[in-house]
XYZ file of N, CA and C in Angstrom:
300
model
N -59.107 36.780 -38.931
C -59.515 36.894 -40.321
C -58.816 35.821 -41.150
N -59.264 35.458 -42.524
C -58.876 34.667 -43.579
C -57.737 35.264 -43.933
N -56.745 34.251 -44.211
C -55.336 34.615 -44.940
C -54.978 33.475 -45.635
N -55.046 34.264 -46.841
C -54.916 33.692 -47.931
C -53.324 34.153 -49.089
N -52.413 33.134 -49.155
C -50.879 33.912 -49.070
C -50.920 33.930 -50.899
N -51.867 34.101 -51.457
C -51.783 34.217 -52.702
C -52.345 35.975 -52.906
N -52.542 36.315 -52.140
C -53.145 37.957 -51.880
C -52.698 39.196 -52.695
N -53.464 40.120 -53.015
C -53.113 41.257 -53.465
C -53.701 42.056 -52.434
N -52.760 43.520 -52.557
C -53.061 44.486 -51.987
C -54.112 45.615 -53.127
N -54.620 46.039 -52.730
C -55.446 47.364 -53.318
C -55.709 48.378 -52.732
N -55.029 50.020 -53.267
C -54.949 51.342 -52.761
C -55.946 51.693 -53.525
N -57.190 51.917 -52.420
C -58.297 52.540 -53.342
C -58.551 54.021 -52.420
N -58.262 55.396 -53.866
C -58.847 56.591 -53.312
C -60.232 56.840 -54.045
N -61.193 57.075 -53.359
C -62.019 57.309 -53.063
C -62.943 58.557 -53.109
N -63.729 59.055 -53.609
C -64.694 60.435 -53.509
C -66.216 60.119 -53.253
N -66.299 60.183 -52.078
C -68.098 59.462 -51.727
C -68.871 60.574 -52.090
N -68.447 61.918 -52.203
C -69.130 62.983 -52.970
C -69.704 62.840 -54.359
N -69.230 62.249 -54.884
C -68.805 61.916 -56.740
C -69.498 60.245 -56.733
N -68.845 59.666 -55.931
C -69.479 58.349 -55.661
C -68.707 57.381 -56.575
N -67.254 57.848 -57.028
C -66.447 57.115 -57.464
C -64.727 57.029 -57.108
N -64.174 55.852 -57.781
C -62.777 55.596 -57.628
C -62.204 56.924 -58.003
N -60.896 57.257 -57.222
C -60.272 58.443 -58.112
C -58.628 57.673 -58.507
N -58.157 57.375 -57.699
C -57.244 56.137 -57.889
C -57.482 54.728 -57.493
N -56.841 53.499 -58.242
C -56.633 51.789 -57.444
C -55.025 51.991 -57.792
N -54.775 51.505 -57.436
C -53.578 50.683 -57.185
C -53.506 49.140 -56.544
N -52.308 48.478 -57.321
C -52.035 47.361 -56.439
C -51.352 47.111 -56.469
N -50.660 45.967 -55.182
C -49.545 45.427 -54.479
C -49.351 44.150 -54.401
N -48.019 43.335 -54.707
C -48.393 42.166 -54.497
C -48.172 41.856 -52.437
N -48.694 40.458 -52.021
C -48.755 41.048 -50.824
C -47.520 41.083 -49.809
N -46.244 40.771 -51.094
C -44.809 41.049 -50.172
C -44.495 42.647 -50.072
N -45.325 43.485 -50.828
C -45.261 45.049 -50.337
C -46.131 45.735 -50.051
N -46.440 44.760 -48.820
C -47.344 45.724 -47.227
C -46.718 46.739 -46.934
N -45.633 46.981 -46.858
C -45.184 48.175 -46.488
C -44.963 49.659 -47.280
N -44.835 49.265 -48.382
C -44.763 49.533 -49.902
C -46.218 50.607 -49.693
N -47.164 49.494 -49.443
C -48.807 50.065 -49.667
C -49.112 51.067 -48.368
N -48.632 51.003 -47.646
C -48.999 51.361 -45.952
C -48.273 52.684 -46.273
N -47.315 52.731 -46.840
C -46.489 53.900 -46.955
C -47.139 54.948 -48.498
N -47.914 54.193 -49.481
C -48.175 55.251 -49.822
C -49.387 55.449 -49.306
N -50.491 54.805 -48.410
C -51.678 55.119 -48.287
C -51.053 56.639 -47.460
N -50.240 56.434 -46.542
C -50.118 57.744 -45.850
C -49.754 58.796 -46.361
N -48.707 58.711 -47.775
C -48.889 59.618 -48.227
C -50.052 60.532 -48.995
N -50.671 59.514 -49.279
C -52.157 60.458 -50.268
C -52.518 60.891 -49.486
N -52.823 60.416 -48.099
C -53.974 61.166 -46.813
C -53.071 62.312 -46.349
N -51.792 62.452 -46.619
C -51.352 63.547 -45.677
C -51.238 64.781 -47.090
N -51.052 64.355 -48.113
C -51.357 65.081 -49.578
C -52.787 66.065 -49.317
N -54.119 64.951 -49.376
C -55.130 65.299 -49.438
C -55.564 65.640 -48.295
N -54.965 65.803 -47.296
C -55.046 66.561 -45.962
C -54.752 67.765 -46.095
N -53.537 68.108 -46.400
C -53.218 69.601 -46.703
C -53.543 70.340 -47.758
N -54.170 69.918 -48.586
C -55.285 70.267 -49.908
C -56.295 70.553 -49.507
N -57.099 70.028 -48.231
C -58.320 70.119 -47.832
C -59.031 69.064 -48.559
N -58.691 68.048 -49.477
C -59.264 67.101 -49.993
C -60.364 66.456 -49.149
N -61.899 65.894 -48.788
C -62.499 64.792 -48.052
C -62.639 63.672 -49.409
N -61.781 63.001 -49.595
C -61.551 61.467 -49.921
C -61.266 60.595 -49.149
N -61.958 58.771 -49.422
C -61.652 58.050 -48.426
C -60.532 57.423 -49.009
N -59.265 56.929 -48.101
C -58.085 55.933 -48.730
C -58.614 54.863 -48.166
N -58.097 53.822 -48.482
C -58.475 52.422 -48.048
C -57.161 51.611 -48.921
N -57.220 50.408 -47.403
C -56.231 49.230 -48.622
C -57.053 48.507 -48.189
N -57.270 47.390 -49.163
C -58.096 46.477 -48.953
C -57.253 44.857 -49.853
N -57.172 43.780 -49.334
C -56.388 42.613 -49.709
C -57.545 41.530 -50.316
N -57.109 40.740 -51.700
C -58.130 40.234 -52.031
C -57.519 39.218 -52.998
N -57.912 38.136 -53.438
C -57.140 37.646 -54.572
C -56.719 38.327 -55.590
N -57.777 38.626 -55.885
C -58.252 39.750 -57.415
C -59.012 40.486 -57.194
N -58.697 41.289 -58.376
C -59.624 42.868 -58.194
C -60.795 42.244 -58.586
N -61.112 41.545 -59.322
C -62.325 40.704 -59.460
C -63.520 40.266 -58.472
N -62.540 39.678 -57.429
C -63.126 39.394 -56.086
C -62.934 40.725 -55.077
N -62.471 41.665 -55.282
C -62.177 42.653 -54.616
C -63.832 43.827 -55.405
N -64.080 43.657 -56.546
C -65.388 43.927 -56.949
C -66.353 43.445 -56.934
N -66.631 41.916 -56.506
C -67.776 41.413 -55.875
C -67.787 41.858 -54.485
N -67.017 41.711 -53.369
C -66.792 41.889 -52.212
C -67.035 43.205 -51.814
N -66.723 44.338 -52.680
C -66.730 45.764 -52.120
C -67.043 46.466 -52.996
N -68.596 46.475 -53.268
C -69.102 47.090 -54.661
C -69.338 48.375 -54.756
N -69.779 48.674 -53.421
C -69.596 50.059 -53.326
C -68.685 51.368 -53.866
N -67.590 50.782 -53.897
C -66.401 51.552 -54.525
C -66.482 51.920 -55.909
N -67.288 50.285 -56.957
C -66.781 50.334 -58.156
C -68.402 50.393 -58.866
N -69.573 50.313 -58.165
C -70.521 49.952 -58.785
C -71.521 51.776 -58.302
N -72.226 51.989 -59.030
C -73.428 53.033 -58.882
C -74.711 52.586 -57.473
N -75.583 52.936 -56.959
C -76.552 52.666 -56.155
C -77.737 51.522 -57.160
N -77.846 52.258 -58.129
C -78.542 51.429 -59.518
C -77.667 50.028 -59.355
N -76.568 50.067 -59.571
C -75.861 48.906 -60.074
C -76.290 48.108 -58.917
N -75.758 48.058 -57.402
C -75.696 47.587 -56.204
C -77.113 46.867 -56.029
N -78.095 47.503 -56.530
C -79.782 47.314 -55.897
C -80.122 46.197 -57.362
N -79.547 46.314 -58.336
C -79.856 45.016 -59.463
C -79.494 43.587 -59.178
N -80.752 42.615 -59.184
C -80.407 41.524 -58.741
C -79.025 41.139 -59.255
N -78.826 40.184 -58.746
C -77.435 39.648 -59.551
C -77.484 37.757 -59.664
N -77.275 37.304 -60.152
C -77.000 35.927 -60.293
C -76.486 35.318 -59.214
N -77.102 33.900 -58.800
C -76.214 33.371 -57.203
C -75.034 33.279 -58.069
N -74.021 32.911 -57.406
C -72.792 32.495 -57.436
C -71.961 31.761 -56.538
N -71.193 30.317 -56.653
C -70.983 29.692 -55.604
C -69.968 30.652 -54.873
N -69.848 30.506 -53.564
C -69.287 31.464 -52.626
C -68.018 30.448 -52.032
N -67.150 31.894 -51.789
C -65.753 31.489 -51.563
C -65.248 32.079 -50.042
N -64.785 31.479 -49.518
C -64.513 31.896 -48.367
C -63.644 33.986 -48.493
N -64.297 34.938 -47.953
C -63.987 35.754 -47.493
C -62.748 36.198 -47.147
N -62.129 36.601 -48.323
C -60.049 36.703 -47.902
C -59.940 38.519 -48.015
N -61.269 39.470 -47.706
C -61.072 40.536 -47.874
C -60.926 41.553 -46.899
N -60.714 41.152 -45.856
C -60.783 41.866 -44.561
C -59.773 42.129 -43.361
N -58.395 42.225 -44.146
C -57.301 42.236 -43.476
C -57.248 43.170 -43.286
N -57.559 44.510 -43.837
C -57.011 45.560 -44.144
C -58.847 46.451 -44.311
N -58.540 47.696 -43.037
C -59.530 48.476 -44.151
C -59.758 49.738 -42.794
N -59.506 50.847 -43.729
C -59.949 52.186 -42.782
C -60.037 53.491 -43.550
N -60.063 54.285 -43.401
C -59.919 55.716 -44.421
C -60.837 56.546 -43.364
């Protein structure tokens, strides 16, 4: 994958029920560990709650590019299916990171 050392981290919780963010968070990308450690905590939180939310970290320049890249999270089905304007394209720095 692309690595790009100007990177942010992003803790995104998740409700695919609801079909929205419930928390973001971010990291700069000297606290990987920082992020890794709380993703486990929300999942083991919302584990014993019975919570079904997805966690995810996901690494990106900006949340900017972290909302073109992964719209799903931040945009409606409406939003996603509306054309959108080309835009010159940047090499792909979003895929270091990703599970829930």
């Amino acid at each position: 994958s692309y690595y790009h050392p100007e990177t942010m981290i992003f803790l995104i919780e998740y409700t695919q029920s609801e079909g929205r963010i419930v928390t973001i968070r971010n990291f700069d990308d000297s606290q990987l560990r920082e992020a890794v450690d709380s993703r486990l905590e929300i999942e083991l939180a919302l584990n014993r709650n019975g919570i079904d939310h997805e966690v995810v970290l996901m690494d990106a320049a900006s949340e900017v590019d972290l909302r073109r890249t992964h719209r799903r999270y931040f945009e409606d089905l409406r939003q996603i299916l509306e054309p959108k304007p080309l835009q010159e394209s940047s090499p792909d720095k979003n895929h270091r990171f990703a599970s829930g």
